[in-house]
mmCIF file of C-alpha atoms in Angstrom:
data_model
loop_
_atom_site.group_PDB
_atom_site.id
_atom_site.type_symbol
_atom_site.label_atom_id
_atom_site.label_comp_id
_atom_site.label_asym_id
_atom_site.label_seq_id
_atom_site.Cartn_x
_atom_site.Cartn_y
_atom_site.Cartn_z
ATOM 1 C CA UNK W 1217 -55.156 -78.702 -15.336
ATOM 2 C CA UNK W 1218 -57.179 -77.716 -12.268
ATOM 3 C CA UNK W 1219 -54.713 -74.980 -11.357
ATOM 4 C CA UNK W 1220 -54.686 -73.723 -14.925
ATOM 5 C CA UNK W 1221 -58.477 -73.688 -14.956
ATOM 6 C CA UNK W 1222 -58.541 -71.744 -11.741
ATOM 7 C CA UNK W 1223 -56.057 -69.286 -13.152
ATOM 8 C CA UNK W 1224 -58.180 -68.757 -16.236
ATOM 9 C CA UNK W 1225 -61.272 -68.295 -14.074
ATOM 10 C CA UNK W 1226 -59.536 -65.698 -11.941
ATOM 11 C CA UNK W 1227 -58.270 -63.882 -15.007
ATOM 12 C CA UNK W 1228 -61.697 -63.783 -16.615
ATOM 13 C CA UNK W 1229 -63.476 -62.681 -13.446
ATOM 14 C CA UNK W 1230 -64.922 -59.177 -13.665
ATOM 15 C CA UNK W 1231 -63.999 -58.689 -10.022
ATOM 16 C CA UNK W 1232 -60.453 -58.032 -11.200
ATOM 17 C CA UNK W 1233 -59.734 -54.616 -12.647
ATOM 18 C CA UNK W 1234 -58.651 -55.131 -16.307
ATOM 19 C CA UNK W 1235 -55.268 -53.736 -17.213
ATOM 20 C CA UNK W 1236 -56.227 -52.657 -20.727
ATOM 21 C CA UNK W 1237 -57.412 -49.046 -20.898
ATOM 22 C CA UNK W 1238 -60.129 -49.799 -23.441
ATOM 23 C CA UNK W 1239 -62.022 -52.273 -21.239
ATOM 24 C CA UNK W 1240 -65.700 -51.449 -20.616
ATOM 25 C CA UNK W 1241 -66.105 -49.138 -17.652
ATOM 26 C CA UNK W 1242 -68.597 -51.438 -15.965
ATOM 27 C CA UNK W 1243 -65.851 -54.035 -15.548
ATOM 28 C CA UNK W 1244 -63.620 -51.519 -13.811
ATOM 29 C CA UNK W 1245 -66.050 -50.729 -10.992
ATOM 30 C CA UNK W 1246 -64.729 -51.266 -7.502
ATOM 31 C CA UNK W 1247 -65.927 -54.605 -6.134
ATOM 32 C CA UNK W 1248 -66.393 -53.164 -2.638
ATOM 33 C CA UNK W 1249 -68.904 -50.652 -3.967
ATOM 34 C CA UNK W 1250 -70.816 -52.547 -6.642
ATOM 35 C CA UNK W 1251 -71.963 -56.085 -5.814
ATOM 36 C CA UNK W 1252 -72.242 -58.306 -8.864
ATOM 37 C CA UNK W 1253 -75.025 -60.551 -10.094
ATOM 38 C CA UNK W 1254 -75.287 -63.140 -12.881
ATOM 39 C CA UNK W 1255 -75.971 -61.793 -16.352
ATOM 40 C CA UNK W 1256 -77.988 -63.419 -19.138
ATOM 41 C CA UNK W 1257 -75.000 -65.438 -20.296
ATOM 42 C CA UNK W 1258 -73.841 -66.405 -16.809
ATOM 43 C CA UNK W 1259 -71.243 -63.668 -16.592
ATOM 44 C CA UNK W 1260 -71.064 -61.378 -13.587
ATOM 45 C CA UNK W 1261 -72.323 -57.844 -14.064
ATOM 46 C CA UNK W 1262 -72.500 -54.953 -11.660
ATOM 47 C CA UNK W 1263 -75.763 -54.259 -9.859
ATOM 48 C CA UNK W 1264 -76.802 -50.676 -10.667
ATOM 49 C CA UNK W 1265 -79.196 -50.405 -7.741
ATOM 50 C CA UNK W 1266 -76.543 -51.486 -5.238
ATOM 51 C CA UNK W 1267 -74.074 -49.136 -6.915
ATOM 52 C CA UNK W 1268 -76.410 -46.146 -6.487
ATOM 53 C CA UNK W 1269 -76.899 -47.024 -2.821
ATOM 54 C CA UNK W 1270 -73.149 -47.453 -2.433
ATOM 55 C CA UNK W 1271 -72.470 -43.997 -3.874
ATOM 56 C CA UNK W 1272 -74.823 -42.179 -1.530
ATOM 57 C CA UNK W 1273 -73.669 -44.309 1.405
ATOM 58 C CA UNK W 1274 -69.980 -43.654 0.681
ATOM 59 C CA UNK W 1275 -70.734 -39.944 0.656
ATOM 60 C CA UNK W 1276 -72.463 -40.246 4.009
ATOM 61 C CA UNK W 1277 -75.763 -39.135 2.512
ATOM 62 C CA UNK W 1278 -79.249 -40.556 2.218
ATOM 63 C CA UNK W 1279 -82.038 -40.333 -0.316
ATOM 64 C CA UNK W 1280 -82.939 -36.783 0.733
ATOM 65 C CA UNK W 1281 -79.914 -34.944 -0.620
ATOM 66 C CA UNK W 1282 -78.965 -32.079 -2.879
ATOM 67 C CA UNK W 1283 -76.326 -31.635 -5.560
ATOM 68 C CA UNK W 1284 -72.850 -32.321 -4.240
ATOM 69 C CA UNK W 1285 -69.324 -31.734 -5.488
ATOM 70 C CA UNK W 1286 -66.899 -34.349 -6.747
ATOM 71 C CA UNK W 1287 -64.063 -32.486 -5.034
ATOM 72 C CA UNK W 1288 -60.569 -33.844 -5.620
ATOM 73 C CA UNK W 1289 -61.668 -37.365 -6.566
ATOM 74 C CA UNK W 1290 -61.005 -38.657 -10.072
ATOM 75 C CA UNK W 1291 -63.948 -38.763 -12.442
ATOM 76 C CA UNK W 1292 -63.200 -42.290 -13.680
ATOM 77 C CA UNK W 1293 -62.541 -45.563 -11.916
ATOM 78 C CA UNK W 1294 -59.374 -45.491 -9.863
ATOM 79 C CA UNK W 1295 -58.117 -47.435 -6.880
ATOM 80 C CA UNK W 1296 -60.359 -46.396 -4.019
ATOM 81 C CA UNK W 1297 -58.240 -45.179 -1.125
ATOM 82 C CA UNK W 1298 -61.269 -43.877 0.703
ATOM 83 C CA UNK W 1299 -65.032 -43.357 0.554
ATOM 84 C CA UNK W 1300 -64.770 -40.315 -1.730
ATOM 85 C CA UNK W 1301 -62.993 -42.166 -4.532
ATOM 86 C CA UNK W 1302 -65.226 -45.207 -4.038
ATOM 87 C CA UNK W 1303 -68.237 -42.954 -4.610
ATOM 88 C CA UNK W 1304 -66.577 -41.477 -7.700
ATOM 89 C CA UNK W 1305 -65.973 -44.989 -9.065
ATOM 90 C CA UNK W 1306 -69.609 -45.919 -8.608
ATOM 91 C CA UNK W 1307 -70.778 -42.651 -10.169
ATOM 92 C CA UNK W 1308 -68.532 -43.311 -13.168
ATOM 93 C CA UNK W 1309 -70.152 -46.701 -13.645
ATOM 94 C CA UNK W 1310 -73.662 -45.229 -13.403
ATOM 95 C CA UNK W 1311 -72.783 -42.454 -15.845
ATOM 96 C CA UNK W 1312 -71.565 -45.018 -18.337
ATOM 97 C CA UNK W 1313 -74.664 -47.188 -17.857
ATOM 98 C CA UNK W 1314 -76.999 -44.210 -18.377
ATOM 99 C CA UNK W 1315 -75.111 -42.503 -21.192
ATOM 100 C CA UNK W 1316 -76.649 -44.273 -24.198
ATOM 101 C CA UNK W 1317 -80.386 -44.170 -23.455
ATOM 102 C CA UNK W 1318 -80.640 -41.941 -20.401
ATOM 103 C CA UNK W 1319 -82.069 -44.756 -18.282
ATOM 104 C CA UNK W 1320 -81.142 -48.099 -16.795
ATOM 105 C CA UNK W 1321 -82.601 -51.311 -18.160
ATOM 106 C CA UNK W 1322 -84.325 -54.132 -16.324
ATOM 107 C CA UNK W 1323 -83.452 -57.511 -17.804
ATOM 108 C CA UNK W 1324 -85.677 -60.281 -16.469
ATOM 109 C CA UNK W 1325 -85.311 -63.895 -17.528
ATOM 110 C CA UNK W 1326 -87.706 -64.749 -20.324
ATOM 111 C CA UNK W 1327 -88.820 -61.158 -20.823
ATOM 112 C CA UNK W 1328 -87.761 -58.340 -23.095
ATOM 113 C CA UNK W 1329 -85.579 -55.616 -21.661
ATOM 114 C CA UNK W 1330 -87.617 -52.805 -20.134
ATOM 115 C CA UNK W 1331 -86.683 -49.348 -18.796
ATOM 116 C CA UNK W 1332 -85.878 -49.545 -15.089
ATOM 117 C CA UNK W 1333 -87.591 -46.395 -13.816
ATOM 118 C CA UNK W 1334 -87.013 -46.925 -10.106
ATOM 119 C CA UNK W 1335 -83.304 -47.652 -10.296
ATOM 120 C CA UNK W 1336 -82.881 -44.812 -12.782
ATOM 121 C CA UNK W 1337 -84.406 -42.453 -10.213
ATOM 122 C CA UNK W 1338 -82.048 -43.824 -7.536
ATOM 123 C CA UNK W 1339 -79.111 -43.376 -9.906
ATOM 124 C CA UNK W 1340 -80.105 -39.729 -10.451
ATOM 125 C CA UNK W 1341 -79.996 -39.177 -6.685
ATOM 126 C CA UNK W 1342 -76.569 -40.828 -6.450
ATOM 127 C CA UNK W 1343 -75.102 -38.862 -9.370
ATOM 128 C CA UNK W 1344 -76.461 -35.583 -8.039
ATOM 129 C CA UNK W 1345 -75.032 -36.296 -4.590
ATOM 130 C CA UNK W 1346 -71.638 -37.076 -6.144
ATOM 131 C CA UNK W 1347 -71.690 -33.890 -8.217
ATOM 132 C CA UNK W 1348 -72.138 -35.580 -11.618
ATOM 133 C CA UNK W 1349 -74.927 -33.144 -12.403
ATOM 134 C CA UNK W 1350 -74.804 -33.333 -16.226
ATOM 135 C CA UNK W 1351 -75.824 -36.979 -16.481
ATOM 136 C CA UNK W 1352 -78.178 -36.590 -13.517
ATOM 137 C CA UNK W 1353 -80.005 -33.794 -15.345
ATOM 138 C CA UNK W 1354 -80.243 -35.805 -18.578
ATOM 139 C CA UNK W 1355 -81.685 -38.849 -16.839
ATOM 140 C CA UNK W 1356 -84.049 -36.685 -14.805
ATOM 141 C CA UNK W 1357 -85.358 -35.181 -18.044
ATOM 142 C CA UNK W 1358 -85.989 -38.693 -19.341
ATOM 143 C CA UNK W 1359 -87.910 -39.543 -16.171
ATOM 144 C CA UNK W 1360 -89.969 -36.355 -16.442
ATOM 145 C CA UNK W 1361 -90.981 -37.364 -19.936
ATOM 146 C CA UNK W 1362 -91.597 -41.075 -19.416
ATOM 147 C CA UNK W 1363 -92.149 -42.028 -15.768
ATOM 148 C CA UNK W 1364 -95.684 -40.717 -15.084
ATOM 149 C CA UNK W 1365 -97.520 -43.873 -16.202
ATOM 150 C CA UNK W 1366 -95.068 -46.115 -14.359
ATOM 151 C CA UNK W 1367 -95.542 -44.178 -11.135
ATOM 152 C CA UNK W 1368 -99.342 -44.246 -11.374
ATOM 153 C CA UNK W 1369 -99.257 -48.028 -11.810
ATOM 154 C CA UNK W 1370 -96.575 -48.699 -9.197
ATOM 155 C CA UNK W 1371 -97.941 -46.608 -6.336
ATOM 156 C CA UNK W 1372 -96.520 -44.501 -3.492
ATOM 157 C CA UNK W 1373 -92.975 -45.923 -3.508
ATOM 158 C CA UNK W 1374 -92.571 -44.908 -7.153
ATOM 159 C CA UNK W 1375 -93.798 -41.375 -6.491
ATOM 160 C CA UNK W 1376 -91.396 -41.144 -3.545
ATOM 161 C CA UNK W 1377 -88.425 -42.197 -5.702
ATOM 162 C CA UNK W 1378 -89.259 -39.537 -8.287
ATOM 163 C CA UNK W 1379 -89.667 -36.900 -5.571
ATOM 164 C CA UNK W 1380 -86.224 -37.763 -4.186
ATOM 165 C CA UNK W 1381 -84.733 -37.501 -7.688
ATOM 166 C CA UNK W 1382 -86.388 -34.119 -8.261
ATOM 167 C CA UNK W 1383 -85.204 -32.824 -4.899
ATOM 168 C CA UNK W 1384 -81.612 -33.979 -5.463
ATOM 169 C CA UNK W 1385 -81.382 -32.144 -8.792
ATOM 170 C CA UNK W 1386 -83.222 -28.999 -7.708
ATOM 171 C CA UNK W 1387 -86.289 -29.730 -9.857
ATOM 172 C CA UNK W 1388 -89.841 -28.962 -8.727
ATOM 173 C CA UNK W 1389 -91.636 -32.168 -7.643
ATOM 174 C CA UNK W 1390 -94.946 -30.333 -8.008
ATOM 175 C CA UNK W 1391 -94.276 -29.795 -11.705
ATOM 176 C CA UNK W 1392 -92.502 -32.957 -12.792
ATOM 177 C CA UNK W 1393 -93.120 -33.155 -16.508
ATOM 178 C CA UNK W 1394 -96.540 -31.658 -15.862
ATOM 179 C CA UNK W 1395 -97.312 -33.969 -12.924
ATOM 180 C CA UNK W 1396 -97.671 -32.881 -9.300
ATOM 181 C CA UNK W 1397 -95.830 -35.759 -7.638
ATOM 182 C CA UNK W 1398 -96.614 -34.570 -4.121
ATOM 183 C CA UNK W 1399 -100.333 -34.398 -4.846
ATOM 184 C CA UNK W 1400 -100.302 -37.787 -6.554
ATOM 185 C CA UNK W 1401 -98.428 -39.329 -3.621
ATOM 186 C CA UNK W 1402 -100.973 -37.904 -1.180
ATOM 187 C CA UNK W 1403 -103.797 -39.284 -3.293
ATOM 188 C CA UNK W 1404 -102.507 -42.834 -2.799
ATOM 189 C CA UNK W 1405 -103.268 -42.629 0.927
ATOM 190 C CA UNK W 1406 -106.635 -42.913 2.687
ATOM 191 C CA UNK W 1407 -109.187 -40.256 1.828
ATOM 192 C CA UNK W 1408 -109.695 -37.540 4.414
ATOM 193 C CA UNK W 1409 -112.780 -38.121 6.560
ATOM 194 C CA UNK W 1410 -115.591 -35.833 5.461
ATOM 195 C CA UNK W 1411 -118.689 -35.109 7.528
ATOM 196 C CA UNK W 1412 -122.063 -35.382 5.906
ATOM 197 C CA UNK W 1413 -124.203 -32.275 5.619
ATOM 198 C CA UNK W 1414 -126.608 -33.663 8.187
ATOM 199 C CA UNK W 1415 -123.812 -34.426 10.657
ATOM 200 C CA UNK W 1416 -122.392 -30.942 10.158
ATOM 201 C CA UNK W 1417 -125.835 -29.409 10.768
ATOM 202 C CA UNK W 1418 -126.368 -31.504 13.899
ATOM 203 C CA UNK W 1419 -123.000 -30.424 15.262
ATOM 204 C CA UNK W 1420 -123.777 -26.796 14.486
ATOM 205 C CA UNK W 1421 -127.142 -27.115 16.268
ATOM 206 C CA UNK W 1422 -125.463 -28.605 19.337
ATOM 207 C CA UNK W 1423 -122.968 -25.747 19.406
ATOM 208 C CA UNK W 1424 -125.786 -23.214 19.159
ATOM 209 C CA UNK W 1425 -127.722 -24.920 21.955
ATOM 210 C CA UNK W 1426 -124.613 -25.003 24.078
ATOM 211 C CA UNK W 1427 -123.925 -21.345 23.428
ATOM 212 C CA UNK W 1428 -127.596 -20.514 24.030
ATOM 213 C CA UNK W 1429 -127.650 -22.371 27.350
ATOM 214 C CA UNK W 1430 -124.484 -20.681 28.457
ATOM 215 C CA UNK W 1431 -125.992 -17.304 27.594
ATOM 216 C CA UNK W 1432 -129.083 -18.066 29.662
ATOM 217 C CA UNK W 1433 -127.057 -19.006 32.702
ATOM 218 C CA UNK W 1434 -124.952 -15.863 32.375
ATOM 219 C CA UNK W 1435 -128.144 -13.833 32.268
ATOM 220 C CA UNK W 1436 -129.514 -15.620 35.335
ATOM 221 C CA UNK W 1437 -126.276 -15.049 37.211
ATOM 222 C CA UNK W 1438 -126.200 -11.354 36.396
ATOM 223 C CA UNK W 1439 -129.805 -10.952 37.479
ATOM 224 C CA UNK W 1440 -129.101 -12.801 40.709
ATOM 225 C CA UNK W 1441 -126.169 -10.558 41.556
ATOM 226 C CA UNK W 1442 -128.210 -7.476 40.683
ATOM 227 C CA UNK W 1443 -131.100 -8.697 42.847
ATOM 228 C CA UNK W 1444 -128.795 -9.262 45.822
ATOM 229 C CA UNK W 1445 -127.340 -5.775 45.415
ATOM 230 C CA UNK W 1446 -130.753 -4.167 45.258
ATOM 231 C CA UNK W 1447 -131.840 -6.097 48.363
ATOM 232 C CA UNK W 1448 -128.869 -4.844 50.348
ATOM 233 C CA UNK W 1449 -129.565 -1.301 49.201
ATOM 234 C CA UNK W 1450 -133.239 -1.385 50.254
ATOM 235 C CA UNK W 1451 -132.336 -3.016 53.564
ATOM 236 C CA UNK W 1452 -129.791 -0.279 54.300
ATOM 237 C CA UNK W 1453 -132.239 2.502 53.609
ATOM 238 C CA UNK W 1454 -134.858 0.887 55.823
ATOM 239 C CA UNK W 1455 -132.461 0.750 58.763
ATOM 240 C CA UNK W 1456 -131.557 4.424 58.399
ATOM 241 C CA UNK W 1457 -135.228 5.430 58.429
ATOM 242 C CA UNK W 1458 -135.944 3.628 61.715
ATOM 243 C CA UNK W 1459 -136.038 5.973 64.838
#
């Protein structure tokens, strides 16, 4: 009974690649690329955030990347013989997860499902890096339309994620659905120190006094040199006039 139970558990585990062709794509993701986590019903489901990181990491890229090319790797999930196919497997999972609504969903215990803006932005970066530009562009368009309020509430990290997504897809982060992400990110930092009018006037006065004093000393020096020259000239003439 125990052995049979173990066999059933192994068969039902999503870590095994199902043989049937019609199985959901998320259950065919490579286990080395996409760590799993418990779902609402206790089943194991792939972690989209880890998958996006795995795609960019398998490609040897980081968050600051541009559109790549899928090359000779298969578009769907296949046995990963190397990093390239592993990245393609992860990108296939992300494409499937984004296909219906254009965004990933955050499912927290006891709460209604909500759009997962941050992981969607990371997924856009991963898909663009892999060369899956069609789905990356669709999800980026969704972010451009819906992510502004989320970013303003979430702060600098959110703006950074959107900037990375825009950069990866060739979009303009300064015109992201009408929002200047770079300006908004800068605005989350400390305000630039501004001098008061009085302080600026005092500094200007000091500069003028300094310049004025320097001018006086130059004038004194010139006069001194001129006086010495005139003295030598008069002295020379006096000597020549002596018998």
